[in-house]
Amino acid sequence: MNISISQLPGIGQKISLKTAEDSMLVLIVHHTGKRELYFFEEADSEEADFAMDLTSDETRELGAQLLGATYQPVNADQLKMFKNQIVIDWIELKNNSPIVFKTIEESEVRNKTGVTIIGIVKGDETIAIPDADTKLQPGDVIMSIGKQDQIDSMIALCNGGD
């Protein structure tokens, strides 16, 4: 991938990403915070095939998704290598859990279980890499990463154990 960044005087910054298949994505970040995303099926085309405006939060979420915040495919060899070493699991938070209605920081999940919370599904909303002040609610599905014994401790904690 070929990436180029250029300043747009009085407007902001233009980031162009040219793919190996000769397509191009262009992101224009305005000084005002507005973001415009353009897709060119052919990199040398004069007119975009697709365009959309994004908020700063939408841009951050798109970046997190592209980085694999909620789903990261791996090949079979990598799975064998990481099996029993690193586990990612989605755990539903039950009403009687001692961490319900606490922030991630207040819950001390990392100290109690050893897992790291890397995402939370709250109904239709997905929070990738939640902030420490994110409040945990009953029914949240917590994406956790750790070793299997740490995940087991997190499952117990989310189910109402200590």
mmCIF file of N, CA and C in Angstrom, residues 27-119:
data_model
loop_
_atom_site.group_PDB
_atom_site.id
_atom_site.type_symbol
_atom_site.label_atom_id
_atom_site.label_comp_id
_atom_site.label_asym_id
_atom_site.label_seq_id
_atom_site.Cartn_x
_atom_site.Cartn_y
_atom_site.Cartn_z
ATOM 1 N N LEU A 27 -8.839 10.301 2.400
ATOM 2 C CA LEU A 27 -9.480 10.864 3.586
ATOM 3 C C LEU A 27 -9.036 12.314 3.703
ATOM 4 N N ILE A 28 -10.008 13.207 3.751
ATOM 5 C CA ILE A 28 -9.708 14.621 3.954
ATOM 6 C C ILE A 28 -10.194 14.984 5.343
ATOM 7 N N VAL A 29 -9.253 15.429 6.183
ATOM 8 C CA VAL A 29 -9.565 15.845 7.554
ATOM 9 C C VAL A 29 -9.487 17.365 7.587
ATOM 10 N N HIS A 30 -10.631 17.979 7.795
ATOM 11 C CA HIS A 30 -10.714 19.437 7.824
ATOM 12 C C HIS A 30 -10.271 19.969 9.187
ATOM 13 N N HIS A 31 -9.813 21.212 9.210
ATOM 14 C CA HIS A 31 -9.454 21.867 10.473
ATOM 15 C C HIS A 31 -10.644 21.893 11.427
ATOM 16 N N THR A 32 -11.849 21.896 10.888
ATOM 17 C CA THR A 32 -13.070 21.958 11.697
ATOM 18 C C THR A 32 -13.397 20.622 12.363
ATOM 19 N N GLY A 33 -12.721 19.559 11.927
ATOM 20 C CA GLY A 33 -13.008 18.226 12.458
ATOM 21 C C GLY A 33 -13.805 17.373 11.488
ATOM 22 N N LYS A 34 -14.392 17.994 10.483
ATOM 23 C CA LYS A 34 -15.139 17.240 9.471
ATOM 24 C C LYS A 34 -14.181 16.296 8.743
ATOM 25 N N ARG A 35 -14.685 15.126 8.380
ATOM 26 C CA ARG A 35 -13.891 14.154 7.648
ATOM 27 C C ARG A 35 -14.676 13.672 6.434
ATOM 28 N N GLU A 36 -14.003 13.631 5.294
ATOM 29 C CA GLU A 36 -14.613 13.153 4.060
ATOM 30 C C GLU A 36 -13.806 11.949 3.580
ATOM 31 N N LEU A 37 -14.504 10.872 3.249
ATOM 32 C CA LEU A 37 -13.859 9.660 2.767
ATOM 33 C C LEU A 37 -14.303 9.417 1.329
ATOM 34 N N TYR A 38 -13.333 9.220 0.445
ATOM 35 C CA TYR A 38 -13.604 8.982 -0.974
ATOM 36 C C TYR A 38 -12.964 7.663 -1.381
ATOM 37 N N PHE A 39 -13.662 6.923 -2.248
ATOM 38 C CA PHE A 39 -13.130 5.682 -2.798
ATOM 39 C C PHE A 39 -13.071 5.797 -4.313
ATOM 40 N N PHE A 40 -11.903 5.486 -4.864
ATOM 41 C CA PHE A 40 -11.689 5.482 -6.303
ATOM 42 C C PHE A 40 -11.341 4.053 -6.710
ATOM 43 N N GLU A 41 -12.198 3.423 -7.508
ATOM 44 C CA GLU A 41 -11.908 2.060 -7.953
ATOM 45 C C GLU A 41 -10.612 2.022 -8.757
ATOM 46 N N GLU A 42 -10.390 3.055 -9.558
ATOM 47 C CA GLU A 42 -9.137 3.204 -10.283
ATOM 48 C C GLU A 42 -8.443 4.443 -9.742
ATOM 49 N N ALA A 43 -7.230 4.270 -9.245
ATOM 50 C CA ALA A 43 -6.518 5.335 -8.542
ATOM 51 C C ALA A 43 -6.363 6.607 -9.367
ATOM 52 N N ASP A 44 -6.247 6.481 -10.687
ATOM 53 C CA ASP A 44 -6.038 7.670 -11.507
ATOM 54 C C ASP A 44 -7.341 8.299 -12.017
ATOM 55 N N SER A 45 -8.476 7.807 -11.524
ATOM 56 C CA SER A 45 -9.770 8.348 -11.924
ATOM 57 C C SER A 45 -9.946 9.771 -11.399
ATOM 58 N N GLU A 46 -10.626 10.606 -12.160
ATOM 59 C CA GLU A 46 -10.870 12.002 -11.773
ATOM 60 C C GLU A 46 -12.007 12.129 -10.768
ATOM 61 N N GLU A 47 -12.952 11.189 -10.814
ATOM 62 C CA GLU A 47 -14.142 11.282 -9.980
ATOM 63 C C GLU A 47 -14.254 10.055 -9.077
ATOM 64 N N ALA A 48 -14.594 10.286 -7.816
ATOM 65 C CA ALA A 48 -14.733 9.194 -6.847
ATOM 66 C C ALA A 48 -15.933 8.326 -7.190
ATOM 67 N N ASP A 49 -15.782 7.028 -6.970
ATOM 68 C CA ASP A 49 -16.900 6.099 -7.159
ATOM 69 C C ASP A 49 -17.843 6.118 -5.960
ATOM 70 N N PHE A 50 -17.320 6.550 -4.824
ATOM 71 C CA PHE A 50 -18.105 6.568 -3.591
ATOM 72 C C PHE A 50 -17.530 7.641 -2.680
ATOM 73 N N ALA A 51 -18.405 8.340 -1.967
ATOM 74 C CA ALA A 51 -17.956 9.359 -1.020
ATOM 75 C C ALA A 51 -18.905 9.387 0.168
ATOM 76 N N MET A 52 -18.359 9.719 1.330
ATOM 77 C CA MET A 52 -19.196 9.861 2.524
ATOM 78 C C MET A 52 -18.505 10.758 3.534
ATOM 79 N N ASP A 53 -19.315 11.406 4.372
ATOM 80 C CA ASP A 53 -18.801 12.212 5.477
ATOM 81 C C ASP A 53 -18.816 11.357 6.732
ATOM 82 N N LEU A 54 -17.800 11.525 7.578
ATOM 83 C CA LEU A 54 -17.692 10.780 8.831
ATOM 84 C C LEU A 54 -17.444 11.748 9.975
ATOM 85 N N THR A 55 -18.001 11.431 11.150
ATOM 86 C CA THR A 55 -17.660 12.191 12.345
ATOM 87 C C THR A 55 -16.320 11.689 12.858
ATOM 88 N N SER A 56 -15.742 12.413 13.819
ATOM 89 C CA SER A 56 -14.468 11.948 14.380
ATOM 90 C C SER A 56 -14.645 10.591 15.065
ATOM 91 N N ASP A 57 -15.771 10.382 15.751
ATOM 92 C CA ASP A 57 -16.022 9.090 16.398
ATOM 93 C C ASP A 57 -16.170 7.969 15.374
ATOM 94 N N GLU A 58 -16.861 8.252 14.268
ATOM 95 C CA GLU A 58 -17.022 7.239 13.224
ATOM 96 C C GLU A 58 -15.679 6.898 12.592
ATOM 97 N N THR A 59 -14.844 7.902 12.404
ATOM 98 C CA THR A 59 -13.513 7.668 11.838
ATOM 99 C C THR A 59 -12.680 6.798 12.773
ATOM 100 N N ARG A 60 -12.733 7.104 14.072
ATOM 101 C CA ARG A 60 -11.997 6.310 15.072
ATOM 102 C C ARG A 60 -12.504 4.869 15.093
ATOM 103 N N GLU A 61 -13.828 4.692 15.056
ATOM 104 C CA GLU A 61 -14.416 3.352 15.074
ATOM 105 C C GLU A 61 -14.031 2.575 13.814
ATOM 106 N N LEU A 62 -14.063 3.242 12.665
ATOM 107 C CA LEU A 62 -13.648 2.583 11.422
ATOM 108 C C LEU A 62 -12.195 2.133 11.522
ATOM 109 N N GLY A 63 -11.337 3.002 12.046
ATOM 110 C CA GLY A 63 -9.931 2.639 12.224
ATOM 111 C C GLY A 63 -9.769 1.448 13.149
ATOM 112 N N ALA A 64 -10.525 1.446 14.244
ATOM 113 C CA ALA A 64 -10.446 0.332 15.196
ATOM 114 C C ALA A 64 -10.902 -0.968 14.544
ATOM 115 N N GLN A 65 -11.961 -0.898 13.736
ATOM 116 C CA GLN A 65 -12.449 -2.101 13.062
ATOM 117 C C GLN A 65 -11.437 -2.607 12.046
ATOM 118 N N LEU A 66 -10.817 -1.683 11.314
ATOM 119 C CA LEU A 66 -9.797 -2.089 10.345
ATOM 120 C C LEU A 66 -8.596 -2.726 11.029
ATOM 121 N N LEU A 67 -8.307 -2.280 12.250
ATOM 122 C CA LEU A 67 -7.204 -2.868 13.016
ATOM 123 C C LEU A 67 -7.566 -4.220 13.619
ATOM 124 N N GLY A 68 -8.850 -4.578 13.567
ATOM 125 C CA GLY A 68 -9.277 -5.866 14.091
ATOM 126 C C GLY A 68 -9.694 -5.813 15.544
ATOM 127 N N ALA A 69 -10.269 -4.697 15.984
ATOM 128 C CA ALA A 69 -10.644 -4.548 17.387
ATOM 129 C C ALA A 69 -11.712 -5.546 17.827
ATOM 130 N N THR A 70 -12.657 -5.865 16.952
ATOM 131 C CA THR A 70 -13.706 -6.801 17.353
ATOM 132 C C THR A 70 -13.639 -8.127 16.629
ATOM 133 N N TYR A 71 -12.867 -8.183 15.555
ATOM 134 C CA TYR A 71 -12.703 -9.453 14.854
ATOM 135 C C TYR A 71 -11.362 -9.443 14.138
ATOM 136 N N GLN A 72 -10.585 -10.438 14.425
ATOM 137 C CA GLN A 72 -9.275 -10.551 13.798
ATOM 138 C C GLN A 72 -9.117 -11.958 13.258
ATOM 139 N N PRO A 73 -9.278 -12.143 11.953
ATOM 140 C CA PRO A 73 -9.095 -13.491 11.410
ATOM 141 C C PRO A 73 -7.632 -13.917 11.505
ATOM 142 N N VAL A 74 -7.424 -15.178 11.781
ATOM 143 C CA VAL A 74 -6.070 -15.725 11.831
ATOM 144 C C VAL A 74 -6.038 -17.034 11.053
ATOM 145 N N ASN A 75 -4.859 -17.429 10.622
ATOM 146 C CA ASN A 75 -4.782 -18.690 9.888
ATOM 147 C C ASN A 75 -4.630 -19.850 10.874
ATOM 148 N N ALA A 76 -4.786 -21.060 10.377
ATOM 149 C CA ALA A 76 -4.788 -22.253 11.228
ATOM 150 C C ALA A 76 -3.464 -22.433 11.975
ATOM 151 N N ASP A 77 -2.340 -22.125 11.345
ATOM 152 C CA ASP A 77 -1.044 -22.272 12.013
ATOM 153 C C ASP A 77 -0.932 -21.340 13.212
ATOM 154 N N GLN A 78 -1.419 -20.100 13.045
ATOM 155 C CA GLN A 78 -1.385 -19.165 14.165
ATOM 156 C C GLN A 78 -2.295 -19.634 15.293
ATOM 157 N N LEU A 79 -3.451 -20.194 14.948
ATOM 158 C CA LEU A 79 -4.364 -20.687 15.984
ATOM 159 C C LEU A 79 -3.703 -21.783 16.810
ATOM 160 N N LYS A 80 -2.997 -22.704 16.145
ATOM 161 C CA LYS A 80 -2.316 -23.780 16.870
ATOM 162 C C LYS A 80 -1.250 -23.217 17.800
ATOM 163 N N MET A 81 -0.545 -22.190 17.336
ATOM 164 C CA MET A 81 0.530 -21.603 18.127
ATOM 165 C C MET A 81 -0.020 -20.908 19.383
ATOM 166 N N PHE A 82 -1.145 -20.234 19.235
ATOM 167 C CA PHE A 82 -1.687 -19.468 20.360
ATOM 168 C C PHE A 82 -2.661 -20.252 21.235
ATOM 169 N N LYS A 83 -3.063 -21.431 20.783
ATOM 170 C CA LYS A 83 -4.031 -22.209 21.557
ATOM 171 C C LYS A 83 -3.507 -22.419 22.978
ATOM 172 N N ASN A 84 -4.340 -22.168 23.934
ATOM 173 C CA ASN A 84 -4.024 -22.262 25.366
ATOM 174 C C ASN A 84 -3.034 -21.194 25.837
ATOM 175 N N GLN A 85 -2.637 -20.309 24.962
ATOM 176 C CA GLN A 85 -1.758 -19.224 25.380
ATOM 177 C C GLN A 85 -2.534 -17.919 25.454
ATOM 178 N N ILE A 86 -3.196 -17.565 24.359
ATOM 179 C CA ILE A 86 -3.983 -16.339 24.327
ATOM 180 C C ILE A 86 -5.381 -16.685 23.838
ATOM 181 N N VAL A 87 -6.371 -16.261 24.619
ATOM 182 C CA VAL A 87 -7.760 -16.568 24.296
ATOM 183 C C VAL A 87 -8.545 -15.264 24.268
ATOM 184 N N ILE A 88 -9.434 -15.137 23.294
ATOM 185 C CA ILE A 88 -10.382 -14.026 23.253
ATOM 186 C C ILE A 88 -11.763 -14.633 23.414
ATOM 187 N N ASP A 89 -12.544 -14.074 24.341
ATOM 188 C CA ASP A 89 -13.886 -14.606 24.568
ATOM 189 C C ASP A 89 -14.864 -13.462 24.777
ATOM 190 N N TRP A 90 -16.112 -13.703 24.411
ATOM 191 C CA TRP A 90 -17.195 -12.753 24.597
ATOM 192 C C TRP A 90 -18.047 -13.260 25.754
ATOM 193 N N ILE A 91 -18.151 -12.461 26.810
ATOM 194 C CA ILE A 91 -18.787 -12.902 28.055
ATOM 195 C C ILE A 91 -19.918 -11.937 28.409
ATOM 196 N N GLU A 92 -21.112 -12.482 28.604
ATOM 197 C CA GLU A 92 -22.248 -11.632 28.972
ATOM 198 C C GLU A 92 -22.202 -11.304 30.461
ATOM 199 N N LEU A 93 -22.406 -10.040 30.773
ATOM 200 C CA LEU A 93 -22.399 -9.566 32.155
ATOM 201 C C LEU A 93 -23.784 -9.776 32.762
ATOM 202 N N LYS A 94 -23.862 -10.584 33.826
ATOM 203 C CA LYS A 94 -25.129 -10.911 34.485
ATOM 204 C C LYS A 94 -25.487 -9.863 35.542
ATOM 205 N N ASN A 95 -26.778 -9.789 35.861
ATOM 206 C CA ASN A 95 -27.295 -8.802 36.825
ATOM 207 C C ASN A 95 -26.618 -8.888 38.189
ATOM 208 N N ASN A 96 -26.293 -10.090 38.638
ATOM 209 C CA ASN A 96 -25.762 -10.265 39.997
ATOM 210 C C ASN A 96 -24.236 -10.213 40.076
ATOM 211 N N SER A 97 -23.594 -9.821 38.989
ATOM 212 C CA SER A 97 -22.136 -9.709 38.997
ATOM 213 C C SER A 97 -21.717 -8.531 39.877
ATOM 214 N N PRO A 98 -20.643 -8.696 40.643
ATOM 215 C CA PRO A 98 -20.177 -7.592 41.496
ATOM 216 C C PRO A 98 -19.597 -6.409 40.707
ATOM 217 N N ILE A 99 -19.409 -6.553 39.402
ATOM 218 C CA ILE A 99 -18.852 -5.435 38.637
ATOM 219 C C ILE A 99 -19.928 -4.648 37.870
ATOM 220 N N VAL A 100 -21.198 -5.060 37.987
ATOM 221 C CA VAL A 100 -22.290 -4.349 37.328
ATOM 222 C C VAL A 100 -22.392 -2.935 37.903
ATOM 223 N N PHE A 101 -22.628 -1.965 37.027
ATOM 224 C CA PHE A 101 -22.793 -0.546 37.347
ATOM 225 C C PHE A 101 -21.489 0.113 37.814
ATOM 226 N N LYS A 102 -20.370 -0.546 37.629
ATOM 227 C CA LYS A 102 -19.068 0.057 37.927
ATOM 228 C C LYS A 102 -18.389 0.399 36.606
ATOM 229 N N THR A 103 -17.439 1.321 36.660
ATOM 230 C CA THR A 103 -16.625 1.584 35.475
ATOM 231 C C THR A 103 -15.604 0.456 35.370
ATOM 232 N N ILE A 104 -14.972 0.372 34.213
ATOM 233 C CA ILE A 104 -13.924 -0.647 34.043
ATOM 234 C C ILE A 104 -12.845 -0.452 35.099
ATOM 235 N N GLU A 105 -12.476 0.806 35.333
ATOM 236 C CA GLU A 105 -11.444 1.096 36.335
ATOM 237 C C GLU A 105 -11.890 0.674 37.738
ATOM 238 N N GLU A 106 -13.117 1.034 38.117
ATOM 239 C CA GLU A 106 -13.626 0.690 39.448
ATOM 240 C C GLU A 106 -13.755 -0.824 39.632
ATOM 241 N N SER A 107 -14.039 -1.536 38.554
ATOM 242 C CA SER A 107 -14.251 -2.981 38.651
ATOM 243 C C SER A 107 -12.964 -3.749 38.938
ATOM 244 N N GLU A 108 -11.825 -3.149 38.608
ATOM 245 C CA GLU A 108 -10.518 -3.775 38.796
ATOM 246 C C GLU A 108 -10.429 -5.160 38.157
ATOM 247 N N VAL A 109 -11.084 -5.288 36.985
ATOM 248 C CA VAL A 109 -11.111 -6.559 36.263
ATOM 249 C C VAL A 109 -9.702 -7.076 36.008
ATOM 250 N N ARG A 110 -8.828 -6.197 35.585
ATOM 251 C CA ARG A 110 -7.451 -6.623 35.252
ATOM 252 C C ARG A 110 -6.746 -7.186 36.495
ATOM 253 N N ASN A 111 -6.906 -6.504 37.648
ATOM 254 C CA ASN A 111 -6.267 -6.976 38.889
ATOM 255 C C ASN A 111 -6.895 -8.263 39.409
ATOM 256 N N LYS A 112 -8.224 -8.377 39.257
ATOM 257 C CA LYS A 112 -8.932 -9.546 39.792
ATOM 258 C C LYS A 112 -8.789 -10.795 38.938
ATOM 259 N N THR A 113 -8.750 -10.614 37.604
ATOM 260 C CA THR A 113 -8.773 -11.780 36.719
ATOM 261 C C THR A 113 -7.542 -11.903 35.826
ATOM 262 N N GLY A 114 -6.908 -10.786 35.537
ATOM 263 C CA GLY A 114 -5.771 -10.784 34.616
ATOM 264 C C GLY A 114 -6.156 -10.506 33.180
ATOM 265 N N VAL A 115 -7.465 -10.463 32.863
ATOM 266 C CA VAL A 115 -7.879 -10.208 31.481
ATOM 267 C C VAL A 115 -7.865 -8.714 31.172
ATOM 268 N N THR A 116 -7.832 -8.424 29.917
ATOM 269 C CA THR A 116 -7.967 -7.060 29.427
ATOM 270 C C THR A 116 -9.249 -6.983 28.616
ATOM 271 N N ILE A 117 -10.049 -5.967 28.891
ATOM 272 C CA ILE A 117 -11.281 -5.745 28.126
ATOM 273 C C ILE A 117 -10.904 -4.971 26.872
ATOM 274 N N ILE A 118 -11.163 -5.586 25.708
ATOM 275 C CA ILE A 118 -10.797 -4.939 24.452
ATOM 276 C C ILE A 118 -12.021 -4.493 23.648
ATOM 277 N N GLY A 119 -13.200 -4.787 24.136
ATOM 278 C CA GLY A 119 -14.413 -4.352 23.454
ATOM 279 C C GLY A 119 -15.628 -4.656 24.299
#
